[in-house]
Amino acid sequence: MRTLSTPSPALICPPNLPGFQNGRGSSTSSSSITGETVAMVHSPPPTRLTHPLIRLASRPQKEQASIDRLPDQAMVQIFSFLPTNQLCRCARVCRRWYNLAWDPRLWRTIRLTGETINVDRALKVLTRRLCQDTPNVCLMLETVTVSGCRRLTDRGLYTIAQCCPELRRLEVSGCYNISNEAVFDVVSLCPNLEHLDVSGCSKVTCISLTREASIKLSPLHGKQISIRYLDMTDCFVLEDEGLHTIAAHCTQLTHLYLRRCVRLTDEGLRYLVIYCTSIKELSVSDCRFVSDFGLREIAKLESRLRYLSIAHCGRVTDVGIRYVAKYCGKLRYLNARGCEGITDHGVEYLAKNCTKLKSLDIGKCPLVSDTGLECLALNCFNLKRLSLKSCESITGQGLQIVAANCFDLQMLNVQDCEVSVEALRFVKRHCKRCVIEHTNPAFF
């Protein structure tokens, strides 16, 4: 009879964490070398055995714990809310908990966080355990989240790529030690991958297939990747050529976030729109080289575009806003904070063409005044969120017009704006569910 094993909690939690030494969570078989957590594997908890010659002292029968009275289905439901490290710890309590903790339904997701975790070793041991019934292949695992695990390297991603062909979601944000090669392996060997978050991975400059995978694909299918959601925020070294490769391979993209990819220019956006015609959400915030020409390219997405963030793109003016407003009539969210070239004319054109706008951020746009707010209020009745932070030309009169027409307003930011207490109270009376963020000490 084969004996299954359970990864120790020490595999994914440093042994000196508070609370780890107490109770059943402590383990003498876990060891630490130079402060590094070493992965260990434990056998299932043994059943209680008594020798016929050993006479146990008479003691009152312990009452069964309340949690042990719950049915298996309820226990599995409770375990489903636990992170991976706690689930491993529960598996070492008793034999029943061991069997329940390794229910396949609980292992569709692996979630590890922490800077000191030996993630590579943890992923290796966990995937090995999950491959017990299907050697070398983990068919149940669909989501891996190891955000903030700075010790993750390419070796850990290779393990995921080799063992988890059914992977659909991978989040490795903040893991700056991974490189393009490991990411290429994952997208090549996990054909169902739809959600990829590599934000903060500064070594990642591209998303593409490995050369071997490209050769194997037939000309009929082309070199395509099924990713729909891609977050490359803070991938500082991403350039136009890399974005060109991404667009050519990931044609099914619907959500793309390129915040603070400071090397991108309007040329990269041109490549993007050529190949990825289904994009609904796009962020190029803090991409200082993006200008009105880039917005002209983005406007070619037309009615498919619902979310656009161009915050702190200092080269954007009313001209670029007019392009977007003219062709992207179904836009619901626009973040143009810090685009100081936007004036009342741009806001007016936006309000008249994107009447279904629900969220607008034009903070730190000093040329926007009450005139622009009036046009916004008279056309965008569905507005729910409005940020006017540090808009020097805004007064209480503009706010009152907005409040009188946009009854569904739920958030209003007027921090560092010269507005009176009476205007703020007017907004509160007409928009009862509105949360007002302000810096006026007289209003509370």
Tab-separated table of C-alpha atoms in Angstrom:
chain	number	residue	atom	x	y	z
A	1	MET	CA	0.000	0.000	0.000
A	2	ARG	CA	1.478	3.331	-1.035
A	3	THR	CA	1.752	5.958	1.650
A	4	LEU	CA	1.032	9.488	0.569
A	5	SER	CA	2.957	12.390	1.987
A	6	THR	CA	2.175	15.974	2.966
A	7	PRO	CA	4.449	18.971	2.444
A	8	SER	CA	5.331	20.504	5.760
A	9	PRO	CA	4.059	23.982	6.609
A	10	ALA	CA	7.744	24.810	7.030
A	11	LEU	CA	7.952	24.420	3.267
A	12	ILE	CA	6.093	27.666	2.785
A	13	CYS	CA	6.428	29.398	6.139
A	14	PRO	CA	9.669	30.285	7.893
A	15	PRO	CA	9.870	28.242	11.123
A	16	ASN	CA	10.423	31.314	13.273
A	17	LEU	CA	7.112	32.959	12.406
A	18	PRO	CA	4.901	33.862	15.379
A	19	GLY	CA	2.440	31.115	16.173
A	20	PHE	CA	4.289	28.532	14.133
A	21	GLN	CA	6.050	26.956	17.116
A	22	ASN	CA	2.899	26.413	19.128
A	23	GLY	CA	0.305	23.704	19.002
A	24	ARG	CA	0.110	21.133	16.267
A	25	GLY	CA	1.608	23.546	13.734
A	26	SER	CA	5.149	23.043	15.087
A	27	SER	CA	7.372	20.337	13.659
A	28	THR	CA	10.719	18.961	14.705
A	29	SER	CA	11.393	17.542	11.259
A	30	SER	CA	11.660	20.952	9.619
A	31	SER	CA	15.105	22.478	9.623
A	32	SER	CA	16.692	25.818	8.834
A	33	ILE	CA	20.109	26.365	7.290
A	34	THR	CA	21.446	29.930	7.439
A	35	GLY	CA	17.941	31.203	8.005
A	36	GLU	CA	16.567	29.540	4.880
A	37	THR	CA	13.465	27.431	5.059
A	38	VAL	CA	14.173	23.914	3.843
A	39	ALA	CA	11.380	21.943	2.176
A	40	MET	CA	10.456	18.770	4.002
A	41	VAL	CA	7.883	16.080	3.323
A	42	HIS	CA	5.899	14.427	6.088
A	43	SER	CA	3.895	11.234	6.169
A	44	PRO	CA	0.206	11.344	7.073
A	45	PRO	CA	-0.545	11.475	10.802
A	46	PRO	CA	-0.464	7.945	12.294
A	47	THR	CA	-3.452	6.433	13.984
A	48	ARG	CA	-3.216	5.803	17.733
A	49	LEU	CA	-1.791	2.342	18.505
A	50	THR	CA	-1.721	0.698	21.931
A	51	HIS	CA	0.373	-2.279	22.942
A	52	PRO	CA	-1.544	-5.082	24.735
A	53	LEU	CA	1.049	-5.102	27.554
A	54	ILE	CA	0.763	-1.362	28.109
A	55	ARG	CA	-2.048	-0.394	30.408
A	56	LEU	CA	-3.164	3.144	29.947
A	57	ALA	CA	-4.055	5.131	33.022
A	58	SER	CA	-7.748	5.627	33.374
A	59	ARG	CA	-8.767	9.109	32.317
A	60	PRO	CA	-12.072	10.694	31.513
A	61	GLN	CA	-13.186	10.339	27.898
A	62	LYS	CA	-12.545	13.609	26.015
A	63	GLU	CA	-15.593	15.143	24.471
A	64	GLN	CA	-15.481	15.300	20.681
A	65	ALA	CA	-14.532	18.742	19.382
A	66	SER	CA	-17.382	20.689	17.806
A	67	ILE	CA	-15.585	21.011	14.489
A	68	ASP	CA	-15.199	17.234	14.227
A	69	ARG	CA	-18.968	16.901	14.173
A	70	LEU	CA	-19.200	18.718	10.865
A	71	PRO	CA	-19.749	16.592	7.746
A	72	ASP	CA	-16.958	16.205	5.234
A	73	GLN	CA	-18.605	18.533	2.739
A	74	ALA	CA	-18.725	21.359	5.276
A	75	MET	CA	-15.083	20.801	6.236
A	76	VAL	CA	-13.992	20.955	2.610
A	77	GLN	CA	-15.921	24.199	2.219
A	78	ILE	CA	-14.118	25.692	5.238
A	79	PHE	CA	-10.737	24.520	3.945
A	80	SER	CA	-11.434	26.214	0.607
A	81	PHE	CA	-10.944	29.619	2.268
A	82	LEU	CA	-7.468	28.794	3.572
A	83	PRO	CA	-4.210	29.803	1.864
A	84	THR	CA	-1.848	27.080	0.767
A	85	ASN	CA	0.398	27.163	3.833
A	86	GLN	CA	-2.547	26.822	6.234
A	87	LEU	CA	-4.017	24.005	4.192
A	88	CYS	CA	-0.747	22.076	4.471
A	89	ARG	CA	-0.783	22.666	8.198
A	90	CYS	CA	-4.345	21.322	8.504
A	91	ALA	CA	-3.298	18.169	6.651
A	92	ARG	CA	-1.027	17.274	9.596
A	93	VAL	CA	-3.682	17.457	12.336
A	94	CYS	CA	-5.212	13.999	11.971
A	95	ARG	CA	-5.922	11.367	9.337
A	96	ARG	CA	-9.406	12.665	8.567
A	97	TRP	CA	-8.157	16.200	8.048
A	98	TYR	CA	-5.318	14.832	5.944
A	99	ASN	CA	-7.733	13.165	3.543
A	100	LEU	CA	-9.990	16.218	3.404
A	101	ALA	CA	-7.142	18.705	2.943
A	102	TRP	CA	-5.956	16.881	-0.160
A	103	ASP	CA	-9.373	16.853	-1.768
A	104	PRO	CA	-8.711	17.695	-5.458
A	105	ARG	CA	-11.306	20.484	-5.344
A	106	LEU	CA	-9.085	22.411	-2.936
A	107	TRP	CA	-6.051	22.296	-5.179
A	108	ARG	CA	-7.205	24.195	-8.212
A	109	THR	CA	-5.228	27.104	-6.781
A	110	ILE	CA	-1.798	27.518	-5.163
A	111	ARG	CA	-1.328	30.848	-3.419
A	112	LEU	CA	2.039	31.733	-1.832
A	113	THR	CA	3.225	35.124	-0.608
A	114	GLY	CA	6.261	36.393	1.267
A	115	GLU	CA	9.775	37.519	0.544
A	116	THR	CA	11.511	34.739	2.538
A	117	ILE	CA	9.680	31.746	1.101
A	118	ASN	CA	11.708	29.190	-0.836
A	119	VAL	CA	9.150	29.279	-3.636
A	120	ASP	CA	11.040	27.158	-6.140
A	121	ARG	CA	11.271	24.270	-3.700
A	122	ALA	CA	7.689	24.737	-2.524
A	123	LEU	CA	6.306	24.574	-6.061
A	124	LYS	CA	8.388	21.484	-6.801
A	125	VAL	CA	7.156	19.571	-3.749
A	126	LEU	CA	3.536	20.658	-4.062
A	127	THR	CA	3.261	19.803	-7.761
A	128	ARG	CA	4.952	16.455	-7.112
A	129	ARG	CA	2.339	15.688	-4.458
A	130	LEU	CA	-0.507	16.779	-6.723
A	131	CYS	CA	0.858	14.518	-9.489
A	132	GLN	CA	0.473	11.334	-7.407
A	133	ASP	CA	-2.486	10.030	-9.396
A	134	THR	CA	-1.317	11.338	-12.784
A	135	PRO	CA	2.490	11.026	-12.816
A	136	ASN	CA	4.357	14.133	-13.980
A	137	VAL	CA	1.130	15.950	-14.898
A	138	CYS	CA	-1.057	18.002	-12.556
A	139	LEU	CA	-4.400	18.253	-14.309
A	140	MET	CA	-6.304	19.920	-11.460
A	141	LEU	CA	-4.184	23.045	-10.959
A	142	GLU	CA	-5.593	26.097	-12.755
A	143	THR	CA	-4.281	29.099	-10.790
A	144	VAL	CA	-0.845	29.884	-9.344
A	145	THR	CA	-0.364	33.119	-7.396
A	146	VAL	CA	3.112	33.825	-6.048
A	147	SER	CA	3.001	37.610	-6.017
A	148	GLY	CA	5.707	39.289	-3.982
A	149	CYS	CA	7.815	36.133	-3.674
A	150	ARG	CA	11.135	37.669	-4.555
A	151	ARG	CA	12.979	34.358	-4.291
A	152	LEU	CA	11.034	32.920	-7.205
A	153	THR	CA	13.378	32.174	-10.101
A	154	ASP	CA	13.109	30.656	-13.546
A	155	ARG	CA	13.434	27.217	-11.960
A	156	GLY	CA	10.075	27.635	-10.213
A	157	LEU	CA	8.357	28.710	-13.432
A	158	TYR	CA	9.918	25.775	-15.292
A	159	THR	CA	8.294	23.470	-12.726
A	160	ILE	CA	4.891	25.047	-13.382
A	161	ALA	CA	5.356	24.890	-17.141
A	162	GLN	CA	6.360	21.205	-17.109
A	163	CYS	CA	3.711	19.948	-14.670
A	164	CYS	CA	0.608	22.123	-15.122
A	165	PRO	CA	-0.703	21.993	-18.707
A	166	GLU	CA	-4.189	23.092	-17.568
A	167	LEU	CA	-2.966	26.346	-15.997
A	168	ARG	CA	-5.283	29.270	-16.729
A	169	ARG	CA	-4.050	32.011	-14.401
A	170	LEU	CA	-0.513	32.938	-13.339
A	171	GLU	CA	0.380	35.890	-11.110
A	172	VAL	CA	4.067	36.565	-10.420
A	173	SER	CA	3.966	40.311	-9.768
A	174	GLY	CA	7.000	41.648	-7.972
A	175	CYS	CA	9.138	38.574	-8.725
A	176	TYR	CA	11.990	40.426	-10.346
A	177	ASN	CA	14.283	37.388	-10.740
A	178	ILE	CA	12.315	35.735	-13.544
A	179	SER	CA	13.334	36.214	-17.170
A	180	ASN	CA	11.823	36.023	-20.638
A	181	GLU	CA	12.883	32.405	-21.153
A	182	ALA	CA	10.853	31.090	-18.220
A	183	VAL	CA	7.793	33.106	-19.243
A	184	PHE	CA	8.137	31.793	-22.806
A	185	ASP	CA	8.136	28.236	-21.448
A	186	VAL	CA	4.949	28.815	-19.465
A	187	VAL	CA	2.965	30.309	-22.347
A	188	SER	CA	4.263	27.595	-24.702
A	189	LEU	CA	3.466	24.594	-22.486
A	190	CYS	CA	0.243	25.927	-20.941
A	191	PRO	CA	-2.012	26.449	-23.971
A	192	ASN	CA	-5.041	27.410	-21.836
A	193	LEU	CA	-3.316	30.293	-20.041
A	194	GLU	CA	-5.607	33.326	-20.198
A	195	HIS	CA	-4.494	35.572	-17.311
A	196	LEU	CA	-0.850	36.601	-16.868
A	197	ASP	CA	0.407	39.160	-14.366
A	198	VAL	CA	4.134	39.937	-14.601
A	199	SER	CA	3.927	43.451	-13.173
A	200	GLY	CA	7.143	44.516	-11.510
A	201	CYS	CA	9.171	41.816	-13.264
A	202	SER	CA	11.809	44.159	-14.598
A	203	LYS	CA	13.666	41.487	-16.612
A	204	VAL	CA	10.602	40.602	-18.683
A	205	THR	CA	10.740	42.475	-21.985
A	206	CYS	CA	8.454	40.368	-24.142
A	207	ILE	CA	5.768	37.659	-24.171
A	208	SER	CA	6.308	35.070	-26.872
A	209	LEU	CA	6.511	31.359	-27.624
A	210	THR	CA	9.701	29.379	-27.423
A	211	ARG	CA	11.366	28.635	-30.712
A	212	GLU	CA	10.529	24.927	-30.404
A	213	ALA	CA	6.839	25.653	-29.833
A	214	SER	CA	6.728	28.023	-32.802
A	215	ILE	CA	8.172	25.352	-35.091
A	216	LYS	CA	5.661	22.746	-33.950
A	217	LEU	CA	2.644	24.944	-34.644
A	218	SER	CA	1.124	24.469	-38.047
A	219	PRO	CA	0.744	27.447	-40.388
A	220	LEU	CA	-3.026	27.082	-39.984
A	221	HIS	CA	-2.896	28.016	-36.308
A	222	GLY	CA	-0.003	30.444	-36.515
A	223	LYS	CA	2.086	31.572	-33.576
A	224	GLN	CA	-0.760	32.470	-31.257
A	225	ILE	CA	-1.078	32.624	-27.465
A	226	SER	CA	-4.476	32.445	-25.761
A	227	ILE	CA	-3.744	35.181	-23.179
A	228	ARG	CA	-6.581	37.671	-22.783
A	229	TYR	CA	-5.443	39.530	-19.656
A	230	LEU	CA	-1.867	40.817	-19.493
A	231	ASP	CA	-0.443	43.128	-16.826
A	232	MET	CA	3.077	44.409	-17.509
A	233	THR	CA	3.009	47.357	-15.127
A	234	ASP	CA	6.505	48.497	-14.119
A	235	CYS	CA	8.232	46.405	-16.766
A	236	PHE	CA	10.567	49.331	-17.336
A	237	VAL	CA	12.634	47.821	-20.140
A	238	LEU	CA	9.678	47.000	-22.401
A	239	GLU	CA	10.186	48.769	-25.726
A	240	ASP	CA	8.190	49.198	-28.920
A	241	GLU	CA	9.739	46.124	-30.524
A	242	GLY	CA	8.790	43.987	-27.557
A	243	LEU	CA	5.229	45.309	-27.677
A	244	HIS	CA	5.177	44.517	-31.391
A	245	THR	CA	6.060	40.878	-30.634
A	246	ILE	CA	3.473	40.694	-27.863
A	247	ALA	CA	0.737	42.058	-30.108
A	248	ALA	CA	1.630	39.690	-32.945
A	249	HIS	CA	1.485	36.624	-30.688
A	250	CYS	CA	-1.314	37.604	-28.272
A	251	THR	CA	-4.027	38.660	-30.701
A	252	GLN	CA	-6.832	37.709	-28.301
A	253	LEU	CA	-5.890	40.348	-25.725
A	254	THR	CA	-8.836	42.189	-24.168
A	255	HIS	CA	-7.140	43.679	-21.067
A	256	LEU	CA	-3.658	45.198	-21.291
A	257	TYR	CA	-1.927	47.273	-18.623
A	258	LEU	CA	1.357	49.006	-19.456
A	259	ARG	CA	1.638	51.459	-16.559
A	260	ARG	CA	5.083	53.029	-16.189
A	261	CYS	CA	6.513	51.244	-19.222
A	262	VAL	CA	8.448	54.430	-19.818
A	263	ARG	CA	10.213	53.405	-23.032
A	264	LEU	CA	7.038	52.921	-25.064
A	265	THR	CA	6.142	55.432	-27.754
A	266	ASP	CA	3.298	56.050	-30.188
A	267	GLU	CA	4.908	53.571	-32.597
A	268	GLY	CA	4.365	50.708	-30.144
A	269	LEU	CA	0.684	51.596	-29.840
A	270	ARG	CA	0.383	51.473	-33.617
A	271	TYR	CA	1.623	47.862	-33.615
A	272	LEU	CA	-0.765	47.035	-30.802
A	273	VAL	CA	-3.881	48.255	-32.580
A	274	ILE	CA	-2.956	46.448	-35.807
A	275	TYR	CA	-2.982	42.995	-34.200
A	276	CYS	CA	-5.105	43.285	-31.032
A	277	THR	CA	-8.434	44.584	-32.257
A	278	SER	CA	-10.452	43.231	-29.304
A	279	ILE	CA	-8.915	45.323	-26.518
A	280	LYS	CA	-11.501	46.596	-24.040
A	281	GLU	CA	-9.216	47.932	-21.311
A	282	LEU	CA	-5.915	49.677	-21.908
A	283	SER	CA	-3.601	51.568	-19.573
A	284	VAL	CA	-0.549	53.535	-20.685
A	285	SER	CA	-0.331	55.694	-17.563
A	286	ASP	CA	3.010	57.396	-16.953
A	287	CYS	CA	4.257	56.528	-20.435
A	288	ARG	CA	5.722	59.961	-21.027
A	289	PHE	CA	6.392	59.484	-24.750
A	290	VAL	CA	2.743	58.751	-25.594
A	291	SER	CA	1.173	61.751	-27.315
A	292	ASP	CA	-1.886	62.725	-29.355
A	293	PHE	CA	-0.603	60.549	-32.224
A	294	GLY	CA	-0.735	57.535	-29.919
A	295	LEU	CA	-4.334	58.363	-28.955
A	296	ARG	CA	-5.173	58.568	-32.646
A	297	GLU	CA	-4.020	54.954	-32.958
A	298	ILE	CA	-5.898	53.908	-29.811
A	299	ALA	CA	-9.060	55.492	-31.214
A	300	LYS	CA	-9.010	52.840	-33.965
A	301	LEU	CA	-10.282	50.363	-31.352
A	302	GLU	CA	-13.546	52.284	-31.724
A	303	SER	CA	-16.584	51.085	-29.771
A	304	ARG	CA	-14.761	48.080	-28.310
A	305	LEU	CA	-12.726	50.287	-25.957
A	306	ARG	CA	-14.418	50.723	-22.573
A	307	TYR	CA	-11.511	51.607	-20.224
A	308	LEU	CA	-8.607	53.934	-20.971
A	309	SER	CA	-5.945	55.299	-18.642
A	310	ILE	CA	-3.546	57.957	-19.934
A	311	ALA	CA	-2.699	59.483	-16.557
A	312	HIS	CA	0.410	61.676	-16.490
A	313	CYS	CA	0.950	61.418	-20.237
A	314	GLY	CA	2.110	65.011	-20.476
A	315	ARG	CA	2.087	65.164	-24.285
A	316	VAL	CA	-1.658	64.512	-24.538
A	317	THR	CA	-3.869	67.516	-25.347
A	318	ASP	CA	-7.433	68.194	-26.473
A	319	VAL	CA	-6.501	66.891	-29.925
A	320	GLY	CA	-5.923	63.378	-28.634
A	321	ILE	CA	-9.063	63.503	-26.482
A	322	ARG	CA	-11.091	64.463	-29.542
A	323	TYR	CA	-9.823	61.397	-31.419
A	324	VAL	CA	-10.870	59.079	-28.592
A	325	ALA	CA	-14.213	60.790	-28.030
A	326	LYS	CA	-15.100	60.742	-31.724
A	327	TYR	CA	-14.514	57.037	-32.354
A	328	CYS	CA	-14.837	55.378	-28.909
A	329	GLY	CA	-18.417	56.284	-28.142
A	330	LYS	CA	-18.928	53.446	-25.632
A	331	LEU	CA	-16.096	54.528	-23.358
A	332	ARG	CA	-17.040	54.046	-19.703
A	333	TYR	CA	-13.833	54.942	-17.843
A	334	LEU	CA	-11.209	57.580	-18.584
A	335	ASN	CA	-8.266	58.489	-16.388
A	336	ALA	CA	-6.538	61.610	-17.675
A	337	ARG	CA	-5.087	62.848	-14.404
A	338	GLY	CA	-2.056	65.065	-14.856
A	339	CYS	CA	-2.647	65.671	-18.577
A	340	GLU	CA	-2.225	69.418	-18.270
A	341	GLY	CA	-2.905	70.063	-21.954
A	342	ILE	CA	-6.597	69.152	-21.584
A	343	THR	CA	-8.993	72.112	-21.442
A	344	ASP	CA	-12.743	72.717	-21.289
A	345	HIS	CA	-12.951	72.125	-25.046
A	346	GLY	CA	-11.634	68.587	-24.688
A	347	VAL	CA	-14.007	67.849	-21.805
A	348	GLU	CA	-16.937	69.260	-23.799
A	349	TYR	CA	-16.172	67.094	-26.826
A	350	LEU	CA	-15.774	64.066	-24.569
A	351	ALA	CA	-19.073	64.695	-22.775
A	352	LYS	CA	-21.069	65.115	-25.987
A	353	ASN	CA	-19.699	61.970	-27.661
A	354	CYS	CA	-19.227	59.580	-24.703
A	355	THR	CA	-22.557	60.075	-22.980
A	356	LYS	CA	-22.377	56.721	-21.156
A	357	LEU	CA	-19.250	57.701	-19.266
A	358	LYS	CA	-19.334	56.420	-15.669
A	359	SER	CA	-15.915	57.333	-14.301
A	360	LEU	CA	-13.730	60.335	-15.142
A	361	ASP	CA	-10.490	61.503	-13.560
A	362	ILE	CA	-9.277	64.917	-14.732
A	363	GLY	CA	-7.380	65.830	-11.600
A	364	LYS	CA	-4.378	68.134	-11.923
A	365	CYS	CA	-5.747	69.565	-15.165
A	366	PRO	CA	-5.539	73.291	-14.343
A	367	LEU	CA	-7.204	74.414	-17.588
A	368	VAL	CA	-10.496	72.627	-16.824
A	369	SER	CA	-13.050	74.970	-15.247
A	370	ASP	CA	-16.757	75.138	-14.388
A	371	THR	CA	-17.566	75.469	-18.090
A	372	GLY	CA	-16.254	71.976	-18.755
A	373	LEU	CA	-18.099	70.610	-15.716
A	374	GLU	CA	-21.357	72.092	-16.973
A	375	CYS	CA	-21.030	70.292	-20.324
A	376	LEU	CA	-20.174	67.087	-18.455
A	377	ALA	CA	-23.189	67.352	-16.158
A	378	LEU	CA	-25.653	68.076	-18.982
A	379	ASN	CA	-24.587	65.076	-21.084
A	380	CYS	CA	-23.218	62.320	-18.805
A	381	PHE	CA	-26.131	61.598	-16.466
A	382	ASN	CA	-24.765	58.138	-15.569
A	383	LEU	CA	-21.577	59.516	-14.054
A	384	LYS	CA	-20.712	57.702	-10.810
A	385	ARG	CA	-17.097	58.674	-10.088
A	386	LEU	CA	-15.523	62.071	-10.699
A	387	SER	CA	-12.071	63.202	-9.594
A	388	LEU	CA	-11.176	66.896	-9.775
A	389	LYS	CA	-8.246	66.835	-7.388
A	390	SER	CA	-6.039	69.927	-7.650
A	391	CYS	CA	-8.141	71.504	-10.411
A	392	GLU	CA	-7.428	75.140	-9.603
A	393	SER	CA	-10.153	76.585	-11.838
A	394	ILE	CA	-13.035	74.598	-10.333
A	395	THR	CA	-15.469	76.404	-8.021
A	396	GLY	CA	-18.560	75.500	-6.042
A	397	GLN	CA	-20.819	76.599	-8.899
A	398	GLY	CA	-19.522	73.825	-11.165
A	399	LEU	CA	-19.996	71.236	-8.434
A	400	GLN	CA	-23.596	72.286	-7.875
A	401	ILE	CA	-24.384	71.838	-11.564
A	402	VAL	CA	-22.886	68.347	-11.467
A	403	ALA	CA	-24.822	67.398	-8.326
A	404	ALA	CA	-28.099	68.707	-9.754
A	405	ASN	CA	-27.841	66.480	-12.832
A	406	CYS	CA	-25.809	63.410	-11.842
A	407	PHE	CA	-27.929	61.883	-9.092
A	408	ASP	CA	-26.065	58.561	-9.169
A	409	LEU	CA	-22.726	60.122	-8.250
A	410	GLN	CA	-20.999	57.845	-5.724
A	411	MET	CA	-17.494	59.339	-5.422
A	412	LEU	CA	-16.321	62.930	-5.766
A	413	ASN	CA	-12.718	63.996	-5.176
A	414	VAL	CA	-12.247	67.743	-4.729
A	415	GLN	CA	-9.082	67.693	-2.665
A	416	ASP	CA	-7.013	70.876	-2.982
A	417	CYS	CA	-9.857	72.658	-4.795
A	418	GLU	CA	-11.201	76.056	-3.741
A	419	VAL	CA	-14.818	75.062	-3.074
A	420	SER	CA	-17.088	76.342	-0.336
A	421	VAL	CA	-18.737	74.361	2.422
A	422	GLU	CA	-22.155	75.308	1.025
A	423	ALA	CA	-21.283	73.704	-2.323
A	424	LEU	CA	-20.171	70.499	-0.617
A	425	ARG	CA	-23.389	70.374	1.398
A	426	PHE	CA	-25.375	70.911	-1.801
A	427	VAL	CA	-23.667	67.887	-3.330
A	428	LYS	CA	-24.406	65.827	-0.231
A	429	ARG	CA	-28.119	66.735	-0.324
A	430	HIS	CA	-28.604	65.834	-3.971
A	431	CYS	CA	-26.274	62.828	-4.157
A	432	LYS	CA	-26.974	61.051	-0.887
A	433	ARG	CA	-24.765	58.040	-1.634
A	434	CYS	CA	-21.805	60.143	-2.701
A	435	VAL	CA	-18.536	59.902	-0.776
A	436	ILE	CA	-16.788	63.265	-0.944
A	437	GLU	CA	-13.007	63.432	-0.612
A	438	HIS	CA	-12.024	66.964	0.328
A	439	THR	CA	-9.545	69.086	2.260
A	440	ASN	CA	-11.967	71.595	3.725
A	441	PRO	CA	-11.798	71.261	7.527
A	442	ALA	CA	-15.121	73.055	7.963
A	443	PHE	CA	-17.070	70.309	6.144
A	444	PHE	CA	-17.684	67.007	7.896
